[in-house]
Amino acid sequence: MAPLLEVIGVSKQYPGVLANDDISLTVDSGEVVALLGENGAGKSTLVKAVFGLLRPDAGEIRIKGEPIVFGDTNAVIGRGVGMVHQHFQLVPVMSVAENIVLGDEPRRGGLLNMKKARAEVRALSERYGLAVDPAAMVEDLPVGMQQRIEILKALRKEVDLLILDEPTAVLTPQEIDEFLNVVRVLASQGVGIVLITHKLREVMAVADRVVVLRGGKVVGITTPKESNEEGLAQLMVGRSVVLRVNKGDAHPGKPVLTIKGLEVRDDRKLKAVDGVNLEVLSGEIVGVAGVEGNGQRELVEAICGMRPRAAGEVLVGGVPTENMHPHAVHLSGISHIPEDREKHGLVSSYSIADNLVLNQFDQEPFARGWIRNAGEITKNAHVLVKQFDIRTPSIKATAGTLSGGNMQKVIVARELSQDFHVLVAAQPTRGIDVGSIEFIHKQLIAARDRGAGVLLVSAELDEILSLSDRVAVMSGGKIVAVLDATGADRAYIGRLMAGLHD
């Protein structure tokens, strides 16, 4: 009997990059195969070929023994293949239910039957334990909730093979555990699953086999029983990787960021940040822990001038930053690594060189008045690409052609290469590989050790606890506790995050 999926000698060349180099692998029914590799290793290119989104230059892909027709996604879907994409394929101005049924809508008398569509979505979300509000507008939802919608979209159709491209990148630890249970249930029902993830704990928890890519090639095939997290990380990166943060003691100084009585409303005009008081000192990292959707995003946007403040004030070095737009906030001494790198961190159609000066485009040496200094922009790009290990064939390549990890490195390089008093880092390692995570963690600690104050917002509690000097727990729009990170009790913080304040 033929495997459910056969990839035979697949190669794909892009200008200056061999994304896939003679890749072969198989997936059987009921088997979970984890596809590991650094950003840019060729994982997404491979699964896009399997899903019919692109045509390889060489090789063959078979589903149940029959070759697929490259470039015909509808035919691949018709063969029982579903895919959850790394980058959301949602229509922001439509509701949750409309997005999930899009293209296969329940109808009555030729018209869309929204009542039935919402009922289908409720039943689907209950079946898989992925709670959503069918009537909510997608554009109003945080990224974690949008990812749930993507997963439910794929699960709505009966699939034999499910491709999951970074499905948990924006989920909380609790949501990840729930999702891994969904994966186990699907596999027990005979669904073959290709799981792309950078979270090695997930691989160890659910994978039957692990295929590791590096530089577009298969460099190893193993099982969780035959390996461990350190071994998988080394296979991915080609060197030993420190999975746990090594940092010295903090030497905090004077307050560099002061938040007083801050109130902020969300897109629905509801209070999302409720009277927050918080101080970040120079030379320390303050981590904000909380379940996503408890006001962290609105807090960061209000600090960085991206959202108006209903009440309260934000001071940098004792100087108020009242009613400033993002560029003025940056000039006041705040650098910002945004939560959504593609929406708020980069202009995907601009070159890497231009993205590296986005917030300095009007300042010397990159401009004199209205005239850009192309030579200095190019020189800056070459220096930062090398210093921050940005993997690209050219600084002229557009940011949109980069892998997720390299996009993040462009943002980190831009924000950390300037003079700043405060670094606001929101989900700085979301959806990137272990090598890039290690690199960015080192950069955050280096910023702290240079005397900057770092406000770290992350849905990864392990990241908060390992990087932070103090932990501020956020629940219901309030800071409910500020704790010393040394010896902090994970279970206690989890209870605070869940709203059990007592």
Coordinates of N, CA, C and O in Angstrom, one line a residue, residues 107-271:
R107 N -26.2 27.4 2.0 CA -27.2 28.3 1.3 C -28.6 27.8 1.5 O -28.9 26.6 1.7
R108 N -29.6 28.8 1.4 CA -31.0 28.5 1.4 C -31.6 29.3 0.4 O -31.6 30.6 0.4
G109 N -32.2 28.7 -0.6 CA -32.8 29.4 -1.7 C -31.8 30.3 -2.5 O -32.2 31.3 -3.0
G110 N -30.6 29.8 -2.6 CA -29.5 30.5 -3.3 C -28.8 31.6 -2.6 O -27.9 32.1 -3.0
L111 N -29.3 31.9 -1.4 CA -28.7 32.9 -0.5 C -27.9 32.3 0.6 O -28.2 31.2 1.1
L112 N -26.9 33.0 1.0 CA -26.1 32.6 2.2 C -27.0 32.4 3.4 O -27.7 33.4 3.8
N113 N -26.9 31.3 4.0 CA -27.6 31.0 5.3 C -26.7 31.2 6.5 O -26.0 30.3 6.9
M114 N -26.7 32.5 7.0 CA -25.8 32.8 8.0 C -26.1 32.1 9.3 O -25.2 31.8 10.1
K115 N -27.4 31.8 9.6 CA -27.7 31.1 10.8 C -27.1 29.8 10.8 O -26.5 29.3 11.8
K116 N -27.2 29.1 9.7 CA -26.6 27.7 9.6 C -25.1 27.8 9.7 O -24.4 27.0 10.3
A117 N -24.5 28.8 9.0 CA -23.0 29.0 9.0 C -22.5 29.2 10.5 O -21.5 28.6 10.9
R118 N -23.2 30.0 11.2 CA -22.8 30.3 12.6 C -22.9 29.0 13.5 O -22.1 28.7 14.3
A119 N -24.0 28.2 13.2 CA -24.2 27.0 14.0 C -23.1 26.0 13.6 O -22.7 25.3 14.5
E120 N -22.8 25.9 12.4 CA -21.7 25.0 12.0 C -20.4 25.4 12.7 O -19.6 24.5 13.2
V121 N -20.1 26.7 12.7 CA -18.8 27.1 13.3 C -18.9 26.8 14.8 O -17.8 26.4 15.4
R122 N -20.0 27.1 15.5 CA -20.1 26.8 16.9 C -19.8 25.3 17.2 O -19.1 24.9 18.1
A123 N -20.4 24.4 16.4 CA -20.3 23.0 16.6 C -18.8 22.6 16.3 O -18.3 21.7 17.1
L124 N -18.2 23.2 15.3 CA -16.8 22.9 15.0 C -15.9 23.3 16.1 O -15.0 22.5 16.5
S125 N -16.1 24.5 16.6 CA -15.2 25.0 17.7 C -15.4 24.2 19.0 O -14.4 23.9 19.7
E126 N -16.6 23.7 19.3 CA -16.8 22.9 20.4 C -16.2 21.5 20.2 O -15.6 20.9 21.2
R127 N -16.3 21.0 19.0 CA -15.7 19.6 18.7 C -14.2 19.6 19.0 O -13.7 18.6 19.5
Y128 N -13.5 20.6 18.6 CA -12.1 20.6 18.7 C -11.6 21.5 19.9 O -10.3 21.6 20.0
G129 N -12.5 22.0 20.7 CA -12.0 22.8 21.8 C -11.3 24.1 21.5 O -10.5 24.6 22.2
L130 N -11.7 24.7 20.3 CA -11.1 26.0 19.9 C -12.2 27.0 19.9 O -12.8 27.2 18.8
A131 N -12.4 27.7 21.0 CA -13.5 28.6 21.1 C -13.4 29.8 20.3 O -12.3 30.5 20.3
V132 N -14.4 30.2 19.5 CA -14.4 31.4 18.8 C -15.9 32.0 18.8 O -16.8 31.2 19.1
D133 N -16.0 33.3 18.5 CA -17.3 33.9 18.4 C -17.7 34.0 17.0 O -17.0 34.8 16.3
P134 N -18.6 33.2 16.5 CA -18.9 33.3 15.0 C -19.3 34.6 14.5 O -19.0 34.9 13.3
A135 N -19.8 35.5 15.3 CA -20.3 36.8 14.8 C -19.3 37.9 14.9 O -19.4 39.0 14.3
A136 N -18.1 37.6 15.5 CA -17.1 38.7 15.7 C -16.4 39.0 14.4 O -16.3 38.1 13.5
M137 N -16.0 40.3 14.2 CA -15.3 40.7 13.0 C -13.8 40.3 13.2 O -13.2 40.6 14.2
V138 N -13.3 39.7 12.1 CA -11.9 39.3 12.2 C -10.9 40.4 12.5 O -10.0 40.3 13.2
E139 N -11.1 41.6 11.9 CA -10.2 42.7 12.1 C -10.1 43.2 13.5 O -9.2 43.9 13.9
D140 N -11.1 42.8 14.3 CA -11.1 43.3 15.7 C -10.5 42.3 16.7 O -10.4 42.5 17.9
L141 N -10.1 41.1 16.1 CA -9.6 40.0 17.0 C -8.0 40.0 17.1 O -7.3 40.4 16.1
P142 N -7.5 39.6 18.2 CA -6.0 39.5 18.4 C -5.5 38.3 17.5 O -6.3 37.5 17.1
V143 N -4.2 38.3 17.2 CA -3.7 37.4 16.3 C -3.9 35.9 16.8 O -4.1 35.0 16.0
G144 N -3.9 35.7 18.1 CA -4.1 34.3 18.6 C -5.5 33.8 18.2 O -5.6 32.6 17.8
M145 N -6.5 34.7 18.3 CA -7.8 34.2 17.9 C -7.9 34.0 16.4 O -8.6 33.1 15.9
Q146 N -7.2 34.9 15.6 CA -7.2 34.7 14.2 C -6.6 33.4 13.8 O -7.0 32.7 12.8
Q147 N -5.6 32.9 14.5 CA -5.0 31.6 14.2 C -6.0 30.5 14.4 O -6.0 29.5 13.7
R148 N -6.8 30.6 15.5 CA -7.8 29.6 15.7 C -8.7 29.5 14.5 O -9.2 28.4 14.1
I149 N -9.1 30.6 14.0 CA -10.0 30.6 12.8 C -9.4 29.9 11.6 O -10.0 29.1 10.9
E150 N -8.1 30.1 11.4 CA -7.4 29.4 10.3 C -7.4 27.9 10.5 O -7.6 27.2 9.6
I151 N -7.2 27.5 11.8 CA -7.2 26.1 12.1 C -8.6 25.5 11.8 O -8.7 24.4 11.2
L152 N -9.6 26.2 12.3 CA -11.0 25.7 12.1 C -11.4 25.7 10.6 O -12.1 24.8 10.2
K153 N -10.9 26.6 9.8 CA -11.2 26.6 8.4 C -10.7 25.3 7.7 O -11.4 24.7 6.9
A154 N -9.5 24.9 8.1 CA -8.9 23.7 7.5 C -9.6 22.5 8.0 O -9.8 21.5 7.3
L155 N -10.1 22.5 9.3 CA -10.7 21.3 9.9 C -12.2 21.1 9.4 O -12.7 20.0 9.6
R156 N -12.7 22.2 8.9 CA -14.2 22.1 8.5 C -14.4 21.1 7.4 O -15.4 20.4 7.3
K157 N -13.4 20.9 6.5 CA -13.4 19.9 5.4 C -12.9 18.6 6.0 O -11.9 18.6 6.7
E158 N -13.4 17.5 5.5 CA -12.9 16.2 5.9 C -11.6 16.0 5.2 O -11.5 15.9 3.9
V159 N -10.5 15.9 5.9 CA -9.1 15.9 5.3 C -8.5 14.5 5.6 O -8.7 14.0 6.7
D160 N -7.7 14.0 4.6 CA -6.9 12.9 4.8 C -5.4 13.3 5.2 O -4.8 12.6 6.0
L161 N -5.0 14.4 4.7 CA -3.7 14.9 5.0 C -3.8 16.4 5.4 O -4.4 17.2 4.6
L162 N -3.3 16.7 6.5 CA -3.4 18.1 7.0 C -2.0 18.7 7.2 O -1.2 18.1 7.9
I163 N -1.7 19.8 6.5 CA -0.4 20.5 6.6 C -0.6 21.7 7.6 O -1.5 22.5 7.4
L164 N 0.2 21.7 8.6 CA 0.1 22.8 9.6 C 1.4 23.5 9.6 O 2.5 23.1 10.1
D165 N 1.4 24.7 9.0 CA 2.6 25.6 8.9 C 2.6 26.6 10.1 O 1.9 27.6 10.0
E166 N 3.4 26.3 11.1 CA 3.5 27.1 12.3 C 2.1 27.4 12.9 O 1.7 28.6 13.1
P167 N 1.3 26.4 13.2 CA -0.1 26.6 13.7 C -0.2 27.2 15.1 O -1.2 27.8 15.5
T168 N 0.9 27.0 15.9 CA 0.8 27.5 17.3 C 1.7 28.7 17.5 O 1.9 29.1 18.7
A169 N 2.2 29.3 16.5 CA 3.1 30.5 16.7 C 2.5 31.6 17.5 O 3.2 32.3 18.2
V170 N 1.1 31.8 17.4 CA 0.5 32.9 18.1 C -0.5 32.4 19.2 O -1.3 33.2 19.7
L171 N -0.3 31.1 19.6 CA -1.2 30.6 20.7 C -0.6 30.7 22.0 O 0.7 30.6 22.2
T172 N -1.4 30.8 23.1 CA -0.9 30.8 24.5 C -0.5 29.3 24.8 O -0.9 28.4 24.2
P173 N 0.3 29.1 25.9 CA 0.6 27.8 26.3 C -0.6 26.9 26.5 O -0.6 25.7 26.1
Q174 N -1.7 27.4 27.1 CA -2.9 26.6 27.3 C -3.5 26.2 26.0 O -3.9 25.1 25.8
E175 N -3.6 27.2 25.1 CA -4.1 26.9 23.7 C -3.3 25.9 23.0 O -3.8 25.1 22.2
I176 N -2.0 26.0 23.2 CA -1.1 25.0 22.5 C -1.4 23.6 23.0 O -1.5 22.7 22.2
D177 N -1.5 23.5 24.3 CA -1.8 22.1 24.8 C -3.1 21.6 24.3 O -3.3 20.4 23.9
E178 N -4.1 22.5 24.2 CA -5.4 22.1 23.6 C -5.3 21.7 22.2 O -5.8 20.7 21.7
F179 N -4.5 22.5 21.4 CA -4.3 22.2 20.0 C -3.5 20.8 19.8 O -3.9 20.1 18.9
L180 N -2.5 20.6 20.6 CA -1.8 19.3 20.5 C -2.7 18.1 20.7 O -2.6 17.1 20.1
N181 N -3.7 18.3 21.6 CA -4.7 17.3 21.8 C -5.5 17.1 20.5 O -5.9 15.9 20.2
V182 N -5.8 18.2 19.8 CA -6.6 18.1 18.6 C -5.7 17.3 17.6 O -6.3 16.4 16.8
V183 N -4.4 17.6 17.5 CA -3.6 16.8 16.6 C -3.6 15.3 16.9 O -3.7 14.5 16.0
R184 N -3.5 15.0 18.2 CA -3.5 13.6 18.6 C -4.8 12.9 18.1 O -4.8 11.8 17.6
V185 N -6.0 13.6 18.4 CA -7.3 13.0 18.0 C -7.3 12.8 16.5 O -7.8 11.8 16.0
L186 N -6.9 13.8 15.7 CA -6.9 13.7 14.2 C -6.1 12.5 13.8 O -6.5 11.7 12.9
A187 N -4.9 12.4 14.3 CA -4.0 11.3 13.9 C -4.7 9.9 14.3 O -4.6 9.0 13.5
S188 N -5.3 9.9 15.5 CA -6.0 8.6 15.9 C -7.1 8.3 14.9 O -7.5 7.1 14.8
Q189 N -7.7 9.3 14.2 CA -8.7 9.0 13.3 C -8.2 8.7 11.9 O -9.0 8.6 11.0
G190 N -6.9 8.6 11.7 CA -6.3 8.2 10.5 C -5.8 9.4 9.6 O -5.3 9.1 8.5
V191 N -5.9 10.6 10.1 CA -5.4 11.8 9.3 C -3.9 11.8 9.4 O -3.3 11.7 10.5
G192 N -3.2 11.9 8.2 CA -1.8 12.1 8.2 C -1.5 13.6 8.4 O -2.2 14.5 7.8
I193 N -0.5 14.0 9.2 CA -0.3 15.4 9.5 C 1.2 15.7 9.3 O 2.1 15.0 9.8
V194 N 1.4 16.8 8.6 CA 2.8 17.4 8.5 C 2.8 18.7 9.3 O 2.0 19.6 9.1
L195 N 3.6 18.7 10.4 CA 3.6 19.8 11.3 C 4.9 20.5 11.2 O 6.0 20.0 11.5
I196 N 4.8 21.8 10.8 CA 6.0 22.7 10.9 C 5.9 23.5 12.1 O 4.9 24.2 12.4
T197 N 6.9 23.4 13.0 CA 6.9 24.2 14.2 C 8.4 24.5 14.6 O 9.3 23.7 14.2
H198 N 8.6 25.6 15.3 CA 9.9 25.8 15.9 C 10.0 25.5 17.3 O 11.0 25.6 18.0
K199 N 8.8 25.0 17.9 CA 8.8 24.7 19.3 C 9.1 23.2 19.5 O 8.2 22.4 19.2
L200 N 10.3 23.0 20.0 CA 10.7 21.6 20.1 C 9.9 20.8 21.1 O 9.8 19.5 20.9
R201 N 9.4 21.4 22.1 CA 8.5 20.7 23.0 C 7.3 20.1 22.3 O 6.9 19.0 22.7
E202 N 6.8 20.8 21.3 CA 5.6 20.3 20.6 C 6.0 19.0 19.8 O 5.3 18.1 19.7
V203 N 7.2 19.1 19.2 CA 7.7 18.0 18.4 C 7.8 16.7 19.3 O 7.4 15.6 18.9
M204 N 8.4 16.9 20.5 CA 8.6 15.8 21.4 C 7.3 15.2 21.9 O 7.2 14.1 22.2
A205 N 6.3 16.1 21.9 CA 5.0 15.7 22.5 C 4.1 14.9 21.5 O 3.4 14.0 21.9
V206 N 4.1 15.3 20.2 CA 3.2 14.7 19.3 C 3.7 14.0 18.0 O 3.0 13.2 17.4
A207 N 5.0 14.2 17.7 CA 5.5 13.7 16.4 C 5.8 12.2 16.5 O 6.3 11.7 17.6
D208 N 5.5 11.5 15.4 CA 6.0 10.1 15.3 C 7.4 10.0 14.6 O 8.2 9.2 15.0
R209 N 7.6 10.9 13.7 CA 8.9 11.0 13.0 C 9.2 12.5 12.9 O 8.3 13.4 12.8
V210 N 10.5 12.8 12.8 CA 11.0 14.2 12.6 C 11.9 14.2 11.4 O 12.9 13.5 11.3
V211 N 11.6 15.1 10.4 CA 12.4 15.3 9.3 C 13.0 16.7 9.4 O 12.3 17.7 9.5
V212 N 14.4 16.8 9.4 CA 15.1 18.1 9.6 C 15.7 18.6 8.3 O 16.4 17.8 7.6
L213 N 15.3 19.8 7.9 CA 15.9 20.5 6.7 C 16.9 21.5 7.1 O 16.8 22.2 8.1
R214 N 18.0 21.6 6.4 CA 19.0 22.7 6.5 C 19.5 23.0 5.2 O 19.9 22.2 4.4
G215 N 19.4 24.3 4.8 CA 19.9 24.8 3.5 C 19.2 24.1 2.3 O 19.7 23.9 1.3
G216 N 17.9 23.8 2.6 CA 17.1 23.2 1.5 C 17.2 21.7 1.3 O 16.5 21.1 0.5
K217 N 18.0 21.1 2.2 CA 18.3 19.6 2.1 C 17.8 18.9 3.3 O 17.7 19.5 4.4
V218 N 17.4 17.6 3.2 CA 17.1 16.8 4.3 C 18.5 16.4 5.0 O 19.3 15.7 4.3
V219 N 18.7 16.8 6.2 CA 19.9 16.5 6.9 C 19.8 15.4 8.0 O 20.7 15.0 8.6
G220 N 18.5 15.0 8.2 CA 18.3 14.0 9.2 C 16.9 13.6 9.3 O 16.0 14.4 9.1
I221 N 16.6 12.3 9.6 CA 15.3 11.8 9.9 C 15.4 11.0 11.1 O 16.2 10.1 11.2
T222 N 14.6 11.3 12.2 CA 14.7 10.7 13.4 C 13.3 10.6 14.1 O 12.3 10.9 13.5
T223 N 13.3 10.1 15.3 CA 12.1 10.1 16.1 C 12.3 10.8 17.5 O 13.5 10.9 17.9
P224 N 11.3 11.2 18.1 CA 11.5 11.8 19.5 C 12.1 10.9 20.4 O 12.9 11.3 21.3
K225 N 11.9 9.6 20.3 CA 12.5 8.6 21.2 C 14.0 8.5 21.0 O 14.7 8.1 21.9
E226 N 14.4 8.7 19.8 CA 15.8 8.6 19.4 C 16.6 9.9 19.6 O 17.8 9.9 19.4
S227 N 15.9 11.0 20.0 CA 16.6 12.2 20.1 C 16.1 13.0 21.3 O 15.3 12.5 22.1
N228 N 16.6 14.3 21.4 CA 16.1 15.2 22.5 C 16.1 16.6 21.9 O 16.5 16.8 20.7
E229 N 15.6 17.6 22.7 CA 15.5 18.9 22.1 C 16.8 19.5 21.7 O 17.0 20.1 20.7
E230 N 17.9 19.2 22.5 CA 19.2 19.7 22.2 C 19.7 19.1 20.9 O 20.3 19.8 20.1
G231 N 19.5 17.8 20.7 CA 20.0 17.2 19.5 C 19.3 17.7 18.3 O 19.9 17.9 17.2
L232 N 17.9 17.9 18.4 CA 17.2 18.4 17.3 C 17.6 19.8 16.9 O 17.8 20.2 15.7
A233 N 17.9 20.6 17.9 CA 18.3 22.0 17.7 C 19.6 22.0 17.0 O 19.9 22.8 16.0
Q234 N 20.6 21.2 17.4 CA 21.9 21.1 16.8 C 21.8 20.6 15.3 O 22.5 21.1 14.4
L235 N 20.9 19.7 15.1 CA 20.7 19.2 13.7 C 20.1 20.3 12.8 O 20.5 20.4 11.6
M236 N 19.2 21.1 13.4 CA 18.6 22.2 12.6 C 19.6 23.3 12.2 O 19.6 23.8 11.1
V237 N 20.4 23.7 13.2 CA 21.3 24.9 13.0 C 22.7 24.5 12.6 O 23.4 25.3 11.9
G238 N 23.1 23.2 12.8 CA 24.4 22.8 12.4 C 25.5 23.2 13.4 O 26.7 23.1 13.1
R239 N 25.0 23.5 14.6 CA 26.0 23.9 15.7 C 25.2 23.7 17.0 O 24.0 23.6 17.0
S240 N 26.0 23.8 18.1 CA 25.3 23.7 19.4 C 24.5 25.0 19.7 O 25.0 26.1 19.4
V241 N 23.3 24.8 20.2 CA 22.5 26.0 20.5 C 22.1 26.0 22.0 O 21.8 24.9 22.5
V242 N 22.2 27.2 22.6 CA 21.8 27.3 24.0 C 20.3 27.5 24.0 O 19.8 28.6 23.6
L243 N 19.6 26.6 24.5 CA 18.1 26.7 24.6 C 17.6 27.4 25.8 O 16.5 27.9 25.9
R244 N 18.5 27.6 26.8 CA 18.1 28.3 28.0 C 19.0 29.6 28.1 O 20.2 29.5 27.9
V245 N 18.4 30.7 28.5 CA 19.1 31.9 28.4 C 20.2 32.0 29.5 O 19.9 31.7 30.7
N246 N 21.3 32.4 29.1 CA 22.4 32.7 30.1 C 22.6 34.2 30.2 O 22.8 34.9 29.2
K247 N 22.3 34.7 31.4 CA 22.5 36.2 31.6 C 23.0 36.4 33.0 O 22.7 35.7 33.9
G248 N 23.8 37.5 33.1 CA 24.3 37.9 34.4 C 23.2 38.7 35.2 O 22.1 38.9 34.8
D249 N 23.7 39.2 36.3 CA 22.8 40.0 37.2 C 22.5 41.3 36.5 O 23.3 41.9 35.9
A250 N 21.3 41.8 36.8 CA 20.9 43.2 36.3 C 21.5 44.2 37.3 O 21.7 44.0 38.4
H251 N 21.7 45.4 36.7 CA 22.2 46.5 37.5 C 21.3 47.7 37.2 O 21.7 48.7 36.5
P252 N 20.1 47.7 37.8 CA 19.1 48.7 37.5 C 19.5 50.1 38.0 O 20.1 50.2 39.1
G253 N 19.1 51.1 37.3 CA 19.4 52.5 37.6 C 18.1 53.3 37.8 O 17.2 52.9 38.5
K254 N 18.1 54.4 37.2 CA 16.9 55.3 37.3 C 15.8 54.9 36.4 O 16.0 54.2 35.4
P255 N 14.6 55.3 36.7 CA 13.4 55.0 35.8 C 13.6 55.6 34.4 O 14.0 56.8 34.3
V256 N 13.4 54.8 33.4 CA 13.5 55.4 32.0 C 12.1 55.3 31.4 O 11.8 56.1 30.4
L257 N 11.2 54.5 31.8 CA 9.8 54.4 31.4 C 8.9 54.4 32.6 O 9.0 53.5 33.4
T258 N 8.0 55.4 32.6 CA 7.1 55.5 33.7 C 5.7 55.6 33.2 O 5.4 56.4 32.3
I259 N 4.8 54.7 33.6 CA 3.4 54.6 33.2 C 2.5 54.9 34.4 O 2.6 54.2 35.4
K260 N 1.7 55.9 34.3 CA 0.9 56.4 35.4 C -0.6 56.4 35.0 O -1.0 57.1 34.1
G261 N -1.4 55.6 35.7 CA -2.9 55.6 35.6 C -3.3 55.4 34.1 O -4.3 56.0 33.7
L262 N -2.7 54.6 33.3 CA -3.0 54.5 31.9 C -4.2 53.8 31.6 O -4.4 52.7 32.1
E263 N -5.1 54.4 30.9 CA -6.3 53.8 30.4 C -6.4 53.8 28.9 O -6.1 54.9 28.3
V264 N -6.7 52.7 28.3 CA -6.7 52.6 26.8 C -7.9 51.8 26.4 O -8.3 50.8 27.0
R265 N -8.6 52.2 25.3 CA -9.7 51.5 24.8 C -9.3 50.7 23.5 O -8.4 51.1 22.8
D266 N -10.0 49.6 23.3 CA -9.7 48.7 22.2 C -10.5 49.2 20.9 O -11.1 50.3 21.0
D267 N -10.5 48.4 19.9 CA -11.1 48.9 18.6 C -12.6 48.9 18.8 O -13.3 49.6 17.9
R268 N -13.2 48.2 19.8 CA -14.6 48.3 20.0 C -15.0 49.4 21.0 O -16.1 49.4 21.4
K269 N -14.0 50.2 21.4 CA -14.2 51.3 22.3 C -14.5 50.8 23.8 O -15.0 51.5 24.6
L270 N -14.1 49.5 24.0 CA -14.2 49.0 25.4 C -12.8 49.2 26.1 O -11.8 49.2 25.4
K271 N -12.9 49.3 27.4 CA -11.6 49.6 28.2 C -10.8 48.3 28.2 O -11.1 47.3 28.7

